[in-house]
N, C-alpha and C. Protein backbone atom coordinates (compact mmCIF):
# COMPACT_ATOMS: atom_id res chain seq x y z
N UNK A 1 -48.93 -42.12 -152.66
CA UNK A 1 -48.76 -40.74 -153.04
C UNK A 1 -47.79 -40.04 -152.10
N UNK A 2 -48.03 -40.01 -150.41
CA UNK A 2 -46.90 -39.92 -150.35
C UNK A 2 -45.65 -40.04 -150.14
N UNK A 3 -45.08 -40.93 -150.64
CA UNK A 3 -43.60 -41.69 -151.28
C UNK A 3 -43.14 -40.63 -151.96
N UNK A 4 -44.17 -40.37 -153.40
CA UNK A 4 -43.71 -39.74 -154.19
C UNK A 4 -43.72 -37.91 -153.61
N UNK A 5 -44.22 -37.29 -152.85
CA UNK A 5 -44.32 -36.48 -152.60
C UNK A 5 -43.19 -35.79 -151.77
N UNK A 6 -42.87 -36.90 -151.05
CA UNK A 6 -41.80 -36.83 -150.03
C UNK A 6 -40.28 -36.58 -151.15
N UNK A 7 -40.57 -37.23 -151.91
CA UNK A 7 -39.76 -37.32 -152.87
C UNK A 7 -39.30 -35.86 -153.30
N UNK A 8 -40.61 -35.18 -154.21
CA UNK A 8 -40.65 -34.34 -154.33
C UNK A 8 -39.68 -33.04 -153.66
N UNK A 9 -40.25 -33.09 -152.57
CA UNK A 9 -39.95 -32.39 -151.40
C UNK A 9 -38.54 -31.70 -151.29
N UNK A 10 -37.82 -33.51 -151.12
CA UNK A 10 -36.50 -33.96 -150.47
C UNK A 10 -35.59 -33.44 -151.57
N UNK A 11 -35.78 -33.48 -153.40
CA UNK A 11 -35.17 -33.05 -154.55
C UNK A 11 -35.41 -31.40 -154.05
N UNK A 12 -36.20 -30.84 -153.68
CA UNK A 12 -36.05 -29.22 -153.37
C UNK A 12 -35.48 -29.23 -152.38
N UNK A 13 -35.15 -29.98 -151.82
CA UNK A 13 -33.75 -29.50 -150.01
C UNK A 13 -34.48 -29.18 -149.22
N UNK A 14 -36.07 -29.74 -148.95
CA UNK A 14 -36.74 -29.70 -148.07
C UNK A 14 -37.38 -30.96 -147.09
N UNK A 15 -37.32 -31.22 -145.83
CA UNK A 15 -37.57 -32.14 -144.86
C UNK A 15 -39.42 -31.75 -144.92
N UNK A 16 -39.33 -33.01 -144.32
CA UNK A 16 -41.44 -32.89 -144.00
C UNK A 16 -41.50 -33.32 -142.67
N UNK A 17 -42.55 -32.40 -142.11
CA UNK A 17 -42.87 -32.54 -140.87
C UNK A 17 -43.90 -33.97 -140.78
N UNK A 18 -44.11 -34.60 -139.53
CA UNK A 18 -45.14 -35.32 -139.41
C UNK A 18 -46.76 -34.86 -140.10
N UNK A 19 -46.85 -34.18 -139.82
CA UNK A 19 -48.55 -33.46 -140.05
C UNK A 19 -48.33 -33.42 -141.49
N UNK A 20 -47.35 -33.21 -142.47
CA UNK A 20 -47.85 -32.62 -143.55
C UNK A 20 -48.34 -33.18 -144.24
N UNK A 21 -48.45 -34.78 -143.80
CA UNK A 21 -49.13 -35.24 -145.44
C UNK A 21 -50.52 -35.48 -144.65
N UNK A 22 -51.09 -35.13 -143.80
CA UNK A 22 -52.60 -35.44 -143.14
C UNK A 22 -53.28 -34.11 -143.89
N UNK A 23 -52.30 -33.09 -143.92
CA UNK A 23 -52.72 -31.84 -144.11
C UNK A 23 -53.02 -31.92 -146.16
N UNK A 24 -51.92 -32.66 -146.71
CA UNK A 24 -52.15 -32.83 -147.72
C UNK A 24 -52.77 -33.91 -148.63
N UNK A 25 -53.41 -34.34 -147.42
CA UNK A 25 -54.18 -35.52 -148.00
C UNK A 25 -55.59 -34.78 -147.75
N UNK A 26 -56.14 -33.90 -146.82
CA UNK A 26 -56.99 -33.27 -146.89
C UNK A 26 -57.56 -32.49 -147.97
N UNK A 27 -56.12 -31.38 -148.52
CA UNK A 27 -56.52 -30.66 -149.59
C UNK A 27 -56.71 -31.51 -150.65
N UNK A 28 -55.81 -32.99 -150.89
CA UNK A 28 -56.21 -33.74 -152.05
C UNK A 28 -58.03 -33.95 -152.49
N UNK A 29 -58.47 -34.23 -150.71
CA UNK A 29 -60.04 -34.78 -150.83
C UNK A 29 -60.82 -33.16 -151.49
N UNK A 30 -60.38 -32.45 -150.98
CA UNK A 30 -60.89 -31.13 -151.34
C UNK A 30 -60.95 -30.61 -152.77
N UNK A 31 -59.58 -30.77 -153.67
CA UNK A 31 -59.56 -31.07 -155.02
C UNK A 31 -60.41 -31.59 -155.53
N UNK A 32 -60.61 -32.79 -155.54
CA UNK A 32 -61.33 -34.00 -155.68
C UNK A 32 -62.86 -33.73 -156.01
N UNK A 33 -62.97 -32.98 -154.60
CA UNK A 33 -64.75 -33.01 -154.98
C UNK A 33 -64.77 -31.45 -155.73
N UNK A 34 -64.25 -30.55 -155.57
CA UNK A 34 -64.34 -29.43 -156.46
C UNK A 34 -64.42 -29.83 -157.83
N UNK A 35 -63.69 -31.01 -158.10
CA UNK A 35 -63.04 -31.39 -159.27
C UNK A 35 -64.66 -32.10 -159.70
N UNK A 36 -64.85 -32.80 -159.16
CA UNK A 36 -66.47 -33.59 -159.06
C UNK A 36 -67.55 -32.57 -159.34
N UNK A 37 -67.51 -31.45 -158.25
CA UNK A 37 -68.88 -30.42 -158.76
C UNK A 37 -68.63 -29.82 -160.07
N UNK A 38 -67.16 -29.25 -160.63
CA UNK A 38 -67.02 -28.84 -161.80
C UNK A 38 -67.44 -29.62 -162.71
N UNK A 39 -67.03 -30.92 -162.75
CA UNK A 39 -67.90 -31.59 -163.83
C UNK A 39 -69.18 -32.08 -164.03
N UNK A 40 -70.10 -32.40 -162.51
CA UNK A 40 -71.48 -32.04 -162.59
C UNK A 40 -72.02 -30.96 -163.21
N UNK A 41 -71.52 -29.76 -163.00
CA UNK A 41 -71.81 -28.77 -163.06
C UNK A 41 -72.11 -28.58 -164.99
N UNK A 42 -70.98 -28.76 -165.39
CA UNK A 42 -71.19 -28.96 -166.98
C UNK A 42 -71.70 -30.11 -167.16
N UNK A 43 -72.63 -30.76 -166.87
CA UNK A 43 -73.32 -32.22 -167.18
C UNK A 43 -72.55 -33.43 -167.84
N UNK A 44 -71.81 -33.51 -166.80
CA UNK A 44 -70.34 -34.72 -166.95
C UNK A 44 -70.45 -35.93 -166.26
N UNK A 45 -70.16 -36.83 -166.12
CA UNK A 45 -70.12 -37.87 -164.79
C UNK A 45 -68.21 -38.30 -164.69
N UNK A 46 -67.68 -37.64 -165.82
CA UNK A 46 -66.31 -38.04 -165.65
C UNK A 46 -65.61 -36.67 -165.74
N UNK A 47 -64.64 -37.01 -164.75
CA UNK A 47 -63.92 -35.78 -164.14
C UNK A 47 -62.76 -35.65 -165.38
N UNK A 48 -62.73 -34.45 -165.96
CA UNK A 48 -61.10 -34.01 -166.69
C UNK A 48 -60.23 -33.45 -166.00
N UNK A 49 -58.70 -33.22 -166.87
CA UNK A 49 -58.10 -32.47 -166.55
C UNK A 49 -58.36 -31.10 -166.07
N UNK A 50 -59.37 -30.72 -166.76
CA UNK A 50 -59.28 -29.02 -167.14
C UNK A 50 -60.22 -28.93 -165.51
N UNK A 51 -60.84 -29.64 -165.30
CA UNK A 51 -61.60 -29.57 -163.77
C UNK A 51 -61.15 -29.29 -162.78
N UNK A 52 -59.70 -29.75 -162.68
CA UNK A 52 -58.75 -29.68 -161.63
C UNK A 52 -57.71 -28.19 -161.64
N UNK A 53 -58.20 -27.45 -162.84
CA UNK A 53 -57.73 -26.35 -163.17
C UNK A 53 -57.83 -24.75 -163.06
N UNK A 54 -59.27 -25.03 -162.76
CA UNK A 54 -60.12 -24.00 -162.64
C UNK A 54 -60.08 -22.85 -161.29
């Protein structure tokens, strides 16, 4: 993920610091389980799109 991110980045004319992908691998885990309680929450065991949206 980030390969592609860096990627990302580098197409907007922007460099990445060391830290940033620790920092964005954090908010990923953070997504993740938000993404997890949203669909508990509606009595799901599989995460959707729309979870990650909210």
């Amino acid at each position: 993920m980030a390969s592609k991110a860096k990627g990302v980045l580098k197409k907007a004319g922007c460099n990445t610091a060391g830290d940033a992908f620790a920092a964005l691998n954090e908010y990923m885990y953070w997504l993740l389980e938000q993404a997890a309680k949203r669909a508990k929450a509606n009595g799901r065991k599989t995460v959707r799109r729309h979870d990650f949206m909210s």
